[in-house]
mmCIF file of C-alpha atoms in Angstrom:
data_model
loop_
_atom_site.group_PDB
_atom_site.id
_atom_site.type_symbol
_atom_site.label_atom_id
_atom_site.label_comp_id
_atom_site.label_asym_id
_atom_site.label_seq_id
_atom_site.Cartn_x
_atom_site.Cartn_y
_atom_site.Cartn_z
ATOM 1 C CA UNK A 1 128.398 107.478 165.782
ATOM 2 C CA UNK A 2 124.874 108.795 166.130
ATOM 3 C CA UNK A 3 123.585 109.532 169.617
ATOM 4 C CA UNK A 4 120.114 110.621 170.636
ATOM 5 C CA UNK A 5 119.886 113.211 173.395
ATOM 6 C CA UNK A 6 116.591 113.683 175.232
ATOM 7 C CA UNK A 7 116.012 116.703 177.477
ATOM 8 C CA UNK A 8 113.875 116.926 180.603
ATOM 9 C CA UNK A 9 111.418 119.002 178.559
ATOM 10 C CA UNK A 10 110.891 116.102 176.148
ATOM 11 C CA UNK A 11 112.895 117.547 173.272
ATOM 12 C CA UNK A 12 115.162 115.127 171.459
ATOM 13 C CA UNK A 13 117.844 115.500 168.839
ATOM 14 C CA UNK A 14 120.329 113.227 167.118
ATOM 15 C CA UNK A 15 123.981 114.245 166.881
ATOM 16 C CA UNK A 16 126.756 112.517 164.947
ATOM 17 C CA UNK A 17 129.763 112.398 167.289
ATOM 18 C CA UNK A 18 133.177 110.749 167.040
ATOM 19 C CA UNK A 19 133.612 108.118 169.814
ATOM 20 C CA UNK A 20 137.059 109.573 170.548
ATOM 21 C CA UNK A 21 135.590 112.987 171.408
ATOM 22 C CA UNK A 22 136.059 114.101 175.012
ATOM 23 C CA UNK A 23 132.974 114.742 177.119
ATOM 24 C CA UNK A 24 133.823 118.442 177.560
ATOM 25 C CA UNK A 25 133.796 118.893 173.765
ATOM 26 C CA UNK A 26 130.505 117.015 173.479
ATOM 27 C CA UNK A 27 129.064 119.366 176.098
ATOM 28 C CA UNK A 28 130.181 122.397 174.075
ATOM 29 C CA UNK A 29 128.482 120.911 171.022
ATOM 30 C CA UNK A 30 125.345 120.259 173.062
ATOM 31 C CA UNK A 31 125.312 123.875 174.214
ATOM 32 C CA UNK A 32 125.167 124.971 170.578
ATOM 33 C CA UNK A 33 122.442 122.426 169.760
ATOM 34 C CA UNK A 34 120.256 122.705 172.863
ATOM 35 C CA UNK A 35 120.949 126.196 174.207
ATOM 36 C CA UNK A 36 121.789 124.736 177.636
ATOM 37 C CA UNK A 37 125.071 126.273 178.883
ATOM 38 C CA UNK A 38 127.867 123.794 179.653
ATOM 39 C CA UNK A 39 127.843 124.789 183.340
ATOM 40 C CA UNK A 40 124.181 123.821 183.628
ATOM 41 C CA UNK A 41 124.376 120.506 181.764
ATOM 42 C CA UNK A 42 124.002 117.121 183.394
ATOM 43 C CA UNK A 43 124.392 114.171 181.009
ATOM 44 C CA UNK A 44 123.329 110.657 181.985
ATOM 45 C CA UNK A 45 124.022 107.386 180.191
ATOM 46 C CA UNK A 46 122.470 104.101 181.363
ATOM 47 C CA UNK A 47 121.409 105.726 184.644
ATOM 48 C CA UNK A 48 124.909 107.018 185.396
ATOM 49 C CA UNK A 49 125.846 110.705 185.442
ATOM 50 C CA UNK A 50 128.815 111.411 183.165
ATOM 51 C CA UNK A 51 131.140 113.766 185.015
ATOM 52 C CA UNK A 52 134.682 113.113 183.720
ATOM 53 C CA UNK A 53 135.199 115.966 181.227
ATOM 54 C CA UNK A 54 138.519 114.662 179.863
ATOM 55 C CA UNK A 55 137.193 111.122 179.216
ATOM 56 C CA UNK A 56 136.210 110.123 175.702
ATOM 57 C CA UNK A 57 132.773 108.758 174.935
ATOM 58 C CA UNK A 58 134.420 105.410 174.178
ATOM 59 C CA UNK A 59 136.050 105.398 177.626
ATOM 60 C CA UNK A 60 132.684 106.216 179.201
ATOM 61 C CA UNK A 61 131.081 103.182 177.520
ATOM 62 C CA UNK A 62 128.917 105.129 175.084
ATOM 63 C CA UNK A 63 128.232 103.241 171.840
ATOM 64 C CA UNK A 64 126.413 103.850 168.547
ATOM 65 C CA UNK A 65 122.685 104.673 168.797
ATOM 66 C CA UNK A 66 122.689 105.074 172.580
ATOM 67 C CA UNK A 67 120.106 107.385 174.114
ATOM 68 C CA UNK A 68 121.455 109.979 176.531
ATOM 69 C CA UNK A 69 119.568 112.141 179.012
ATOM 70 C CA UNK A 70 120.452 115.844 178.996
ATOM 71 C CA UNK A 71 119.193 117.745 182.035
ATOM 72 C CA UNK A 72 119.497 121.398 182.952
ATOM 73 C CA UNK A 73 120.899 121.803 186.464
ATOM 74 C CA UNK A 74 119.896 124.795 188.527
ATOM 75 C CA UNK A 75 122.935 126.917 189.317
ATOM 76 C CA UNK A 76 122.451 129.174 192.358
ATOM 77 C CA UNK A 77 122.913 132.869 191.669
ATOM 78 C CA UNK A 78 125.436 134.114 194.231
ATOM 79 C CA UNK A 79 125.549 137.697 192.949
ATOM 80 C CA UNK A 80 123.912 139.168 196.047
ATOM 81 C CA UNK A 81 126.927 139.131 198.338
ATOM 82 C CA UNK A 82 127.113 138.534 202.062
ATOM 83 C CA UNK A 83 124.341 139.868 204.256
ATOM 84 C CA UNK A 84 121.819 140.396 201.479
ATOM 85 C CA UNK A 85 118.553 138.551 201.433
ATOM 86 C CA UNK A 86 118.072 136.752 198.128
ATOM 87 C CA UNK A 87 116.570 133.397 197.255
ATOM 88 C CA UNK A 88 118.270 130.241 195.992
ATOM 89 C CA UNK A 89 116.148 127.842 193.975
ATOM 90 C CA UNK A 90 117.343 124.252 194.259
ATOM 91 C CA UNK A 91 115.177 121.319 193.122
ATOM 92 C CA UNK A 92 112.079 123.493 193.285
ATOM 93 C CA UNK A 93 112.659 124.529 196.898
ATOM 94 C CA UNK A 94 113.238 128.174 197.694
ATOM 95 C CA UNK A 95 115.482 128.914 200.656
ATOM 96 C CA UNK A 96 116.308 132.293 202.095
ATOM 97 C CA UNK A 97 120.057 132.939 202.184
ATOM 98 C CA UNK A 98 119.746 134.322 205.711
ATOM 99 C CA UNK A 99 118.126 131.059 206.859
ATOM 100 C CA UNK A 100 121.066 129.119 205.431
ATOM 101 C CA UNK A 101 123.485 131.383 207.306
ATOM 102 C CA UNK A 102 121.490 130.873 210.527
ATOM 103 C CA UNK A 103 121.520 127.084 210.081
ATOM 104 C CA UNK A 104 125.282 127.114 209.564
ATOM 105 C CA UNK A 105 125.757 129.189 212.721
ATOM 106 C CA UNK A 106 123.486 126.856 214.698
ATOM 107 C CA UNK A 107 125.520 123.837 213.546
ATOM 108 C CA UNK A 108 128.759 125.600 214.508
ATOM 109 C CA UNK A 109 127.433 126.330 217.995
ATOM 110 C CA UNK A 110 126.279 122.727 218.427
ATOM 111 C CA UNK A 111 129.714 121.417 217.458
ATOM 112 C CA UNK A 112 131.437 123.809 219.873
ATOM 113 C CA UNK A 113 129.129 122.773 222.716
ATOM 114 C CA UNK A 114 129.394 119.015 222.042
ATOM 115 C CA UNK A 115 132.493 117.516 223.728
#
Protein backbone atom coordinates (compact mmCIF):
# COMPACT_ATOMS: atom_id res chain seq x y z
CA UNK A 1 0.00 0.00 0.00
CA UNK A 2 1.14 3.54 -0.66
CA UNK A 3 1.39 5.91 2.29
CA UNK A 4 2.21 9.59 2.26
CA UNK A 5 4.43 10.86 5.06
CA UNK A 6 4.55 14.59 5.79
CA UNK A 7 7.25 16.07 8.04
CA UNK A 8 7.00 19.08 10.33
CA UNK A 9 9.23 20.92 7.84
CA UNK A 10 6.63 20.46 5.09
CA UNK A 11 8.49 17.77 3.18
CA UNK A 12 6.40 14.87 1.93
CA UNK A 13 7.19 11.54 0.36
CA UNK A 14 5.24 8.48 -0.71
CA UNK A 15 6.41 5.03 0.34
CA UNK A 16 5.04 1.67 -0.78
CA UNK A 17 4.74 -0.46 2.38
CA UNK A 18 3.26 -3.89 3.06
CA UNK A 19 0.32 -3.63 5.53
CA UNK A 20 1.80 -6.56 7.48
CA UNK A 21 5.02 -4.65 8.18
CA UNK A 22 5.70 -3.88 11.84
CA UNK A 23 5.96 -0.25 12.91
CA UNK A 24 9.61 -0.65 13.99
CA UNK A 25 10.52 -1.77 10.45
CA UNK A 26 8.58 1.11 8.93
CA UNK A 27 10.53 3.47 11.19
CA UNK A 28 13.83 2.01 9.96
CA UNK A 29 12.67 2.55 6.39
CA UNK A 30 11.66 6.11 7.24
CA UNK A 31 15.10 6.77 8.70
CA UNK A 32 16.63 5.85 5.34
CA UNK A 33 14.11 7.99 3.43
CA UNK A 34 13.93 11.05 5.69
CA UNK A 35 17.25 11.07 7.55
CA UNK A 36 15.40 11.24 10.89
CA UNK A 37 16.89 8.63 13.27
CA UNK A 38 14.44 6.04 14.63
CA UNK A 39 14.97 7.29 18.20
CA UNK A 40 13.84 10.78 17.20
CA UNK A 41 10.79 9.77 15.15
CA UNK A 42 7.22 10.38 16.21
CA UNK A 43 4.60 9.05 13.77
CA UNK A 44 0.96 10.10 13.98
CA UNK A 45 -2.04 8.64 12.16
CA UNK A 46 -5.50 10.24 12.42
CA UNK A 47 -4.33 12.39 15.34
CA UNK A 48 -3.02 9.40 17.31
CA UNK A 49 0.67 8.80 18.04
CA UNK A 50 1.76 5.33 16.92
CA UNK A 51 3.95 3.88 19.65
CA UNK A 52 3.59 0.07 19.50
CA UNK A 53 6.74 -0.98 17.62
CA UNK A 54 5.74 -4.65 17.25
CA UNK A 55 2.26 -3.86 15.85
CA UNK A 56 1.67 -4.10 12.12
CA UNK A 57 0.29 -1.19 10.15
CA UNK A 58 -2.88 -3.23 9.61
CA UNK A 59 -3.26 -3.70 13.37
CA UNK A 60 -2.76 0.04 13.87
CA UNK A 61 -5.62 0.81 11.45
CA UNK A 62 -3.47 2.24 8.67
CA UNK A 63 -4.96 1.74 5.20
CA UNK A 64 -4.01 2.48 1.58
CA UNK A 65 -3.36 6.15 0.72
CA UNK A 66 -3.43 7.35 4.32
CA UNK A 67 -1.43 10.45 5.19
CA UNK A 68 0.89 10.12 8.17
CA UNK A 69 2.66 12.84 10.13
CA UNK A 70 6.37 12.27 10.80
CA UNK A 71 7.83 14.56 13.46
CA UNK A 72 11.35 14.82 14.81
CA UNK A 73 11.36 14.62 18.61
CA UNK A 74 14.04 16.44 20.55
CA UNK A 75 16.16 13.97 22.48
CA UNK A 76 18.00 15.54 25.43
CA UNK A 77 21.76 15.16 25.33
CA UNK A 78 22.77 13.66 28.68
CA UNK A 79 26.49 13.42 27.89
CA UNK A 80 27.50 16.05 30.44
CA UNK A 81 27.29 13.91 33.55
CA UNK A 82 26.24 14.85 37.06
CA UNK A 83 27.19 18.26 38.38
CA UNK A 84 27.97 19.82 35.02
CA UNK A 85 26.03 22.76 33.73
CA UNK A 86 24.64 22.05 30.28
CA UNK A 87 21.36 22.95 28.62
CA UNK A 88 18.45 20.72 27.64
CA UNK A 89 16.25 21.92 24.80
CA UNK A 90 12.70 20.61 25.07
CA UNK A 91 9.85 22.09 23.00
CA UNK A 92 11.87 25.23 22.39
CA UNK A 93 12.47 25.89 26.09
CA UNK A 94 16.01 25.86 27.41
CA UNK A 95 16.46 24.72 31.00
CA UNK A 96 19.66 24.63 32.97
CA UNK A 97 20.42 21.16 34.32
CA UNK A 98 21.35 22.66 37.69
CA UNK A 99 17.91 24.31 37.91
CA UNK A 100 16.27 20.94 37.30
CA UNK A 101 18.37 19.40 40.08
CA UNK A 102 17.39 22.26 42.42
CA UNK A 103 13.69 21.81 41.61
CA UNK A 104 13.92 18.09 42.32
CA UNK A 105 15.60 18.78 45.67
CA UNK A 106 12.96 21.38 46.56
CA UNK A 107 10.18 18.87 45.80
CA UNK A 108 11.93 16.23 47.93
CA UNK A 109 12.17 18.63 50.87
CA UNK A 110 8.50 19.59 50.52
CA UNK A 111 7.45 15.94 50.56
CA UNK A 112 9.58 15.24 53.64
CA UNK A 113 8.12 18.24 55.47
CA UNK A 114 4.49 17.50 54.52
CA UNK A 115 2.90 14.98 56.94
